[in-house]
Coordinates of N, CA and C in Angstrom, one line a residue:
X12 N 7.3 -18.1 -0.4 CA 7.2 -17.7 1.0 C 6.1 -18.7 1.6
X13 N 6.5 -19.2 2.8 CA 5.6 -20.1 3.5 C 4.6 -19.3 4.4
X14 N 3.3 -19.5 4.2 CA 2.3 -18.7 5.0 C 2.5 -19.1 6.5
X15 N 2.1 -18.2 7.4 CA 2.0 -18.5 8.8 C 0.8 -19.4 9.0
X16 N 0.9 -20.2 10.0 CA -0.3 -21.1 10.2 C -1.0 -20.7 11.4
X17 N -2.3 -21.1 11.5 CA -3.1 -20.8 12.7 C -4.1 -19.7 12.4
X18 N -5.1 -19.6 13.1 CA -6.1 -18.6 12.9 C -5.6 -17.2 13.5
X19 N -5.9 -16.2 12.8 CA -5.5 -14.9 13.3 C -6.7 -14.0 13.3
X20 N -7.2 -13.5 14.5 CA -8.4 -12.7 14.5 C -8.3 -11.4 13.7
X21 N -7.1 -10.8 13.6 CA -7.0 -9.6 12.8 C -7.2 -9.9 11.3
X22 N -6.6 -11.0 10.9 CA -6.8 -11.4 9.5 C -8.2 -11.7 9.2
X23 N -8.9 -12.4 10.1 CA -10.3 -12.7 9.9 C -11.1 -11.5 9.9
X24 N -10.8 -10.5 10.7 CA -11.5 -9.2 10.6 C -11.3 -8.6 9.2
X25 N -10.1 -8.7 8.7 CA -9.9 -8.1 7.3 C -10.7 -8.8 6.3
X26 N -10.8 -10.1 6.4 CA -11.6 -10.9 5.4 C -13.1 -10.5 5.6
X27 N -13.5 -10.4 6.8 CA -14.9 -10.0 7.1 C -15.2 -8.6 6.5
X28 N -14.3 -7.7 6.7 CA -14.4 -6.3 6.2 C -14.5 -6.3 4.7
X29 N -13.7 -7.1 4.1 CA -13.7 -7.3 2.6 C -15.0 -7.8 2.1
X30 N -15.5 -8.9 2.7 CA -16.8 -9.4 2.3 C -17.9 -8.5 2.4
X31 N -17.9 -7.8 3.5 CA -19.0 -6.8 3.8 C -18.9 -5.6 2.8
X32 N -17.7 -5.3 2.4 CA -17.5 -4.2 1.5 C -18.0 -4.5 0.1
X33 N -17.9 -5.8 -0.3 CA -18.5 -6.2 -1.5 C -20.0 -6.0 -1.5
X34 N -20.6 -6.4 -0.4 CA -22.1 -6.2 -0.2 C -22.5 -4.7 -0.3
X35 N -21.6 -3.8 0.1 CA -21.8 -2.4 0.1 C -21.4 -1.7 -1.2
X36 N -21.0 -2.5 -2.2 CA -20.6 -1.9 -3.5 C -19.2 -1.7 -3.7
X37 N -18.3 -2.0 -2.8 CA -16.9 -1.8 -2.9 C -16.2 -3.0 -3.4
X38 N -14.8 -2.9 -3.4 CA -14.0 -4.1 -3.9 C -13.8 -5.0 -2.7
X39 N -13.3 -6.3 -3.0 CA -13.2 -7.3 -2.1 C -11.9 -7.3 -1.3
X40 N -11.6 -6.2 -0.7 CA -10.4 -6.0 0.1 C -10.6 -5.3 1.4
X41 N -10.0 -5.7 2.5 CA -10.1 -5.1 3.8 C -8.7 -5.1 4.4
X42 N -8.5 -4.1 5.3 CA -7.2 -3.9 6.0 C -7.4 -3.3 7.3
X43 N -6.4 -3.6 8.2 CA -6.4 -3.0 9.5 C -4.9 -2.5 9.8
X44 N -4.9 -1.5 10.6 CA -3.6 -1.1 11.2 C -3.7 -1.4 12.7
X45 N -2.8 -2.2 13.3 CA -2.9 -2.6 14.6 C -1.6 -2.2 15.4
X46 N -1.8 -1.7 16.6 CA -0.6 -1.4 17.5 C -1.0 -1.8 18.9
X47 N 0.0 -2.5 19.5 CA -0.2 -3.0 20.9 C -1.5 -3.9 21.0
X48 N -1.8 -4.6 20.0 CA -3.0 -5.5 20.1 C -4.3 -4.8 19.9
X49 N -4.3 -3.5 19.6 CA -5.5 -2.8 19.4 C -5.6 -2.3 17.9
X50 N -6.8 -2.4 17.4 CA -7.1 -1.9 16.0 C -7.1 -0.4 16.1
X51 N -6.1 0.3 15.4 CA -6.1 1.7 15.3 C -7.0 2.2 14.2
X52 N -7.0 1.5 13.1 CA -7.9 2.0 11.9 C -8.2 0.8 11.0
X53 N -9.3 0.9 10.3 CA -9.6 -0.1 9.3 C -9.7 0.6 7.9
X54 N -9.6 -0.2 6.9 CA -9.8 0.4 5.6 C -10.4 -0.7 4.6
X55 N -11.1 -0.2 3.7 CA -11.7 -1.1 2.6 C -11.4 -0.5 1.3
X56 N -11.5 -1.3 0.2 CA -11.3 -0.8 -1.1 C -12.5 0.0 -1.6
X57 N -12.2 1.3 -1.9 CA -13.2 2.2 -2.3 C -12.9 2.8 -3.7
X58 N -12.2 2.0 -4.5 CA -11.8 2.5 -5.8 C -13.0 2.9 -6.7
X59 N -14.0 2.0 -6.8 CA -15.1 2.3 -7.7 C -16.1 3.2 -7.0
X60 N -16.2 3.1 -5.7 CA -17.1 4.0 -4.9 C -16.7 5.5 -5.0
X61 N -15.4 5.7 -4.8 CA -14.8 7.1 -4.8 C -14.2 7.5 -6.1
X62 N -14.2 6.6 -7.1 CA -13.6 6.9 -8.4 C -12.1 7.3 -8.2
X63 N -11.5 6.6 -7.3 CA -10.1 6.9 -6.9 C -9.2 5.6 -7.0
X64 N -8.4 5.5 -8.1 CA -7.6 4.3 -8.2 C -6.6 4.0 -7.1
X65 N -6.4 5.0 -6.2 CA -5.5 4.8 -5.1 C -6.2 4.4 -3.8
X66 N -7.5 4.3 -3.9 CA -8.3 4.0 -2.7 C -8.4 2.5 -2.4
X67 N -7.2 1.9 -2.3 CA -7.1 0.5 -2.0 C -7.3 0.3 -0.5
X68 N -7.7 -0.8 0.0 CA -7.9 -1.0 1.4 C -6.7 -0.7 2.3
X69 N -5.5 -1.1 1.9 CA -4.3 -0.8 2.7 C -4.1 0.7 2.8
X70 N -4.2 1.4 1.7 CA -4.0 2.8 1.6 C -5.0 3.5 2.5
X71 N -6.3 3.1 2.4 CA -7.3 3.8 3.2 C -7.1 3.5 4.7
X72 N -6.6 2.3 5.0 CA -6.3 2.0 6.4 C -5.1 2.8 6.9
X73 N -4.1 3.0 6.1 CA -2.9 3.7 6.5 C -3.3 5.2 6.7
X74 N -4.1 5.8 5.8 CA -4.5 7.2 5.9 C -5.3 7.4 7.2
X75 N -6.2 6.5 7.5 CA -7.0 6.6 8.7 C -6.2 6.4 9.9
X76 N -5.2 5.5 9.9 CA -4.4 5.3 11.1 C -3.5 6.5 11.3
X77 N -3.0 7.1 10.3 CA -2.1 8.3 10.5 C -2.9 9.5 11.1
X78 N -4.1 9.6 10.6 CA -5.0 10.7 11.1 C -5.3 10.4 12.6
X79 N -5.7 9.1 12.9 CA -6.0 8.7 14.3 C -4.9 8.9 15.2
X80 N -3.7 8.6 14.7 CA -2.5 8.7 15.6 C -1.8 10.1 15.6
X81 N -2.2 10.9 14.6 CA -1.7 12.3 14.5 C -0.2 12.3 14.1
X82 N 0.1 11.3 13.2 CA 1.5 11.2 12.7 C 1.5 10.6 11.3
X83 N 2.6 10.8 10.6 CA 2.8 10.1 9.3 C 3.6 8.8 9.4
X84 N 4.1 8.5 10.6 CA 4.8 7.3 10.8 C 4.0 6.3 11.6
X85 N 3.9 5.1 11.0 CA 3.2 4.0 11.7 C 4.2 3.0 12.3
X86 N 5.4 3.5 12.7 CA 6.3 2.7 13.4 C 5.7 2.1 14.6
X87 N 5.9 0.8 14.9 CA 5.2 0.2 16.0 C 3.9 -0.4 15.7
X88 N 3.5 -0.3 14.4 CA 2.2 -0.9 14.0 C 2.4 -2.0 13.0
X89 N 1.4 -2.8 12.9 CA 1.4 -3.9 11.9 C 0.2 -3.6 11.0
X90 N 0.4 -3.8 9.7 CA -0.6 -3.7 8.7 C -1.1 -5.1 8.4
X91 N -2.4 -5.4 8.6 CA -3.0 -6.6 8.2 C -3.9 -6.4 7.0
X92 N -3.9 -7.3 6.1 CA -4.7 -7.2 4.9 C -5.3 -8.5 4.5
X93 N -6.5 -8.4 3.9 CA -7.2 -9.6 3.5 C -6.5 -10.3 2.3
X94 N -5.7 -9.5 1.6 CA -5.0 -10.0 0.4 C -3.6 -9.4 0.3
X95 N -2.7 -10.1 -0.3 CA -1.3 -9.6 -0.5 C -1.3 -8.2 -1.1
X96 N -0.7 -7.2 -0.5 CA -0.7 -5.9 -1.0 C -0.1 -5.8 -2.4
X97 N -0.7 -5.0 -3.2 CA -0.2 -4.8 -4.6 C 1.0 -3.9 -4.4
X98 N 1.8 -3.7 -5.5 CA 3.0 -2.9 -5.4 C 2.8 -1.5 -4.8
X99 N 1.7 -0.8 -5.2 CA 1.4 0.5 -4.7 C 1.1 0.4 -3.2
X100 N 0.4 -0.5 -2.7 CA 0.1 -0.6 -1.3 C 1.3 -1.1 -0.5
X101 N 2.1 -1.9 -1.1 CA 3.3 -2.3 -0.4 C 4.2 -1.1 -0.2
X102 N 4.4 -0.3 -1.3 CA 5.2 0.9 -1.2 C 4.7 1.8 -0.1
X103 N 3.3 2.0 -0.1 CA 2.7 2.9 0.9 C 3.0 2.4 2.3
X104 N 2.9 1.1 2.5 CA 3.1 0.5 3.8 C 4.6 0.7 4.2
X105 N 5.5 0.6 3.3 CA 6.9 0.8 3.6 C 7.2 2.2 3.9
X106 N 6.6 3.2 3.1 CA 6.7 4.6 3.4 C 6.1 5.0 4.8
X107 N 5.1 4.3 5.2 CA 4.5 4.6 6.5 C 5.3 4.0 7.7
X108 N 6.3 3.2 7.4 CA 7.2 2.7 8.4 C 6.6 1.6 9.3
X109 N 5.5 0.9 8.8 CA 5.0 -0.1 9.7 C 6.1 -1.1 10.0
X110 N 5.9 -1.8 11.1 CA 6.9 -2.8 11.5 C 6.7 -4.1 10.8
X111 N 5.5 -4.4 10.4 CA 5.2 -5.7 9.7 C 4.0 -5.6 8.8
X112 N 3.9 -6.5 7.9 CA 2.7 -6.7 7.0 C 2.3 -8.1 7.0
X113 N 1.1 -8.4 7.3 CA 0.5 -9.8 7.3 C -0.7 -9.8 6.4
X114 N -0.8 -10.8 5.5 CA -1.9 -10.9 4.6 C -2.4 -12.3 4.5
X115 N -3.7 -12.4 4.1 CA -4.3 -13.7 4.0 C -4.2 -14.3 2.5
X116 N -5.1 -13.9 1.6 CA -5.0 -14.4 0.2 C -3.8 -13.8 -0.4
X117 N -3.3 -14.5 -1.5 CA -2.2 -14.0 -2.2 C -2.5 -13.5 -3.6
X118 N -1.5 -13.0 -4.4 CA -1.8 -12.4 -5.7 C -2.4 -13.4 -6.7
X119 N -2.2 -14.6 -6.5 CA -2.8 -15.6 -7.4 C -4.3 -15.8 -7.0
X120 N -4.6 -15.8 -5.8 CA -6.0 -15.8 -5.4 C -6.8 -14.6 -5.9
X121 N -6.2 -13.5 -5.8 CA -6.8 -12.2 -6.4 C -7.0 -12.3 -7.9
X122 N -6.0 -12.9 -8.6 CA -6.1 -13.0 -10.0 C -7.3 -13.8 -10.5
X123 N -7.6 -14.9 -9.7 CA -8.7 -15.7 -10.1 C -10.1 -14.9 -10.1
X124 N -10.1 -13.8 -9.3 CA -11.3 -13.0 -9.2 C -11.2 -11.8 -10.2
X125 N -10.1 -11.7 -11.0 CA -10.0 -10.6 -11.9 C -9.1 -9.5 -11.4
X126 N -8.5 -9.6 -10.3 CA -7.6 -8.6 -9.8 C -6.2 -9.1 -9.9
X127 N -5.7 -8.9 -11.1 CA -4.4 -9.5 -11.5 C -3.2 -8.5 -11.3
X128 N -2.7 -8.4 -10.1 CA -1.6 -7.5 -9.8 C -0.3 -8.2 -10.2
X129 N -0.3 -9.4 -10.6 CA 0.9 -10.1 -11.0 C 1.6 -9.3 -12.1
X130 N 0.8 -8.7 -13.0 CA 1.4 -8.0 -14.1 C 2.3 -6.8 -13.6
X131 N 1.9 -6.2 -12.5 CA 2.7 -5.1 -12.0 C 3.9 -5.6 -11.3
X132 N 3.8 -6.7 -10.6 CA 4.9 -7.3 -9.9 C 6.0 -7.8 -11.0
X133 N 5.5 -8.4 -12.1 CA 6.4 -8.8 -13.1 C 7.0 -7.7 -13.8
X134 N 6.3 -6.6 -14.0 CA 6.8 -5.4 -14.7 C 8.0 -4.9 -13.9
X135 N 7.8 -4.7 -12.6 CA 8.8 -4.1 -11.7 C 10.0 -5.1 -11.5
X136 N 9.7 -6.4 -11.5 CA 10.8 -7.4 -11.2 C 11.6 -7.8 -12.4
X137 N 10.9 -7.8 -13.6 CA 11.5 -8.5 -14.7 C 11.7 -7.7 -16.0
X138 N 11.0 -6.5 -16.1 CA 11.0 -5.8 -17.4 C 11.8 -4.5 -17.3
X139 N 12.8 -4.4 -18.1 CA 13.5 -3.1 -18.2 C 12.6 -2.0 -18.5
X140 N 12.8 -0.8 -17.8 CA 11.9 0.3 -18.0 C 11.7 0.7 -19.5
X141 N 12.7 0.6 -20.2 CA 12.7 0.9 -21.7 C 11.7 0.1 -22.4
X142 N 11.3 -1.1 -21.9 CA 10.3 -2.0 -22.5 C 8.9 -1.9 -22.0
X143 N 8.7 -1.0 -21.0 CA 7.3 -0.8 -20.5 C 6.4 -0.3 -21.5
X144 N 5.1 -0.7 -21.5 CA 4.1 -0.2 -22.4 C 3.7 1.3 -22.2
X145 N 3.9 1.7 -20.9 CA 3.7 3.1 -20.6 C 5.1 3.8 -20.4
X146 N 5.4 4.7 -21.3 CA 6.8 5.3 -21.2 C 7.0 6.1 -19.9
X147 N 8.1 5.9 -19.3 CA 8.5 6.6 -18.1 C 9.9 7.2 -18.4
X148 N 9.9 8.5 -18.6 CA 11.2 9.1 -19.0 C 11.5 10.3 -18.2
X149 N 12.8 10.6 -18.1 CA 13.2 11.8 -17.5 C 13.5 12.9 -18.6
X150 N 13.0 14.1 -18.3 CA 13.2 15.2 -19.2 C 14.2 16.2 -18.6
X151 N 15.0 16.7 -19.4 CA 16.0 17.7 -18.9 C 15.3 19.0 -18.6
X152 N 15.6 19.5 -17.4 CA 15.0 20.7 -16.9 C 16.0 21.5 -16.1
X153 N 16.3 22.7 -16.5 CA 17.2 23.5 -15.7 C 16.6 23.7 -14.3
X154 N 17.3 23.6 -13.3 CA 16.8 23.9 -11.9 C 16.0 22.7 -11.3
X155 N 16.1 21.5 -11.9 CA 15.3 20.4 -11.5 C 15.5 20.0 -10.0
X156 N 16.7 20.4 -9.5 CA 17.0 20.0 -8.1 C 16.7 21.1 -7.1
X157 N 16.1 22.2 -7.6 CA 15.9 23.4 -6.7 C 15.0 23.0 -5.5
X158 N 13.9 22.2 -5.7 CA 13.1 21.8 -4.5 C 13.9 21.0 -3.5
X159 N 14.8 20.2 -3.9 CA 15.6 19.4 -3.0 C 16.7 20.3 -2.3
X160 N 17.2 21.3 -3.0 CA 18.1 22.2 -2.3 C 17.4 23.0 -1.3
X161 N 16.1 23.4 -1.6 CA 15.3 24.2 -0.6 C 15.0 23.3 0.6
X162 N 14.7 22.1 0.4 CA 14.5 21.1 1.5 C 15.7 20.9 2.3
X163 N 16.8 20.7 1.7 CA 18.1 20.5 2.5 C 18.4 21.7 3.3
X164 N 18.1 22.9 2.8 CA 18.5 24.1 3.5 C 17.5 24.5 4.6
X165 N 16.3 23.9 4.6 CA 15.3 24.2 5.6 C 15.6 23.7 6.9
X166 N 15.8 24.5 7.9 CA 16.3 24.1 9.2 C 15.2 23.6 10.1
X167 N 13.9 23.9 9.8 CA 12.8 23.4 10.6 C 12.0 22.3 9.9
X168 N 12.6 21.6 8.9 CA 11.9 20.5 8.2 C 11.7 19.3 9.2
X169 N 10.7 18.6 8.8 CA 10.4 17.3 9.5 C 10.8 16.2 8.6
X170 N 11.8 15.5 8.9 CA 12.3 14.5 8.1 C 11.4 13.3 8.2
X171 N 11.3 12.6 7.0 CA 10.6 11.4 7.0 C 11.2 10.4 6.1

């Protein structure tokens, strides 16, 4: 993928957030959710501060933006990140329905600092599930689809 060229103030703000977060004891990642040229929410990596492996900058920004906007859909928004989103953050962004994702550093840049998400990308892209080091298996269970049947029958559900 060829990076976009030119300075982007939103990306620069992400990088500045990430650098400041390091000074505050957090990880070197920052993110913004932007709509209509306005920053809706910011997020920084709080994994070690909160003892939460899901508290990546993109996820914290998505959570804050959804609260600020009063919705679970960020359609119409762009997610900016100081670094290429890991597979978890990428999936979170896709589930949030952002219109676009723009990042500065890439997975190789992160790996040089000890944040090697390449292993996860390679696992998902190249390794059959049966060969994963962490087993992921389906267990037979009577009534396993009952929650989905209840959801499908619910007339007042909010689809997402």
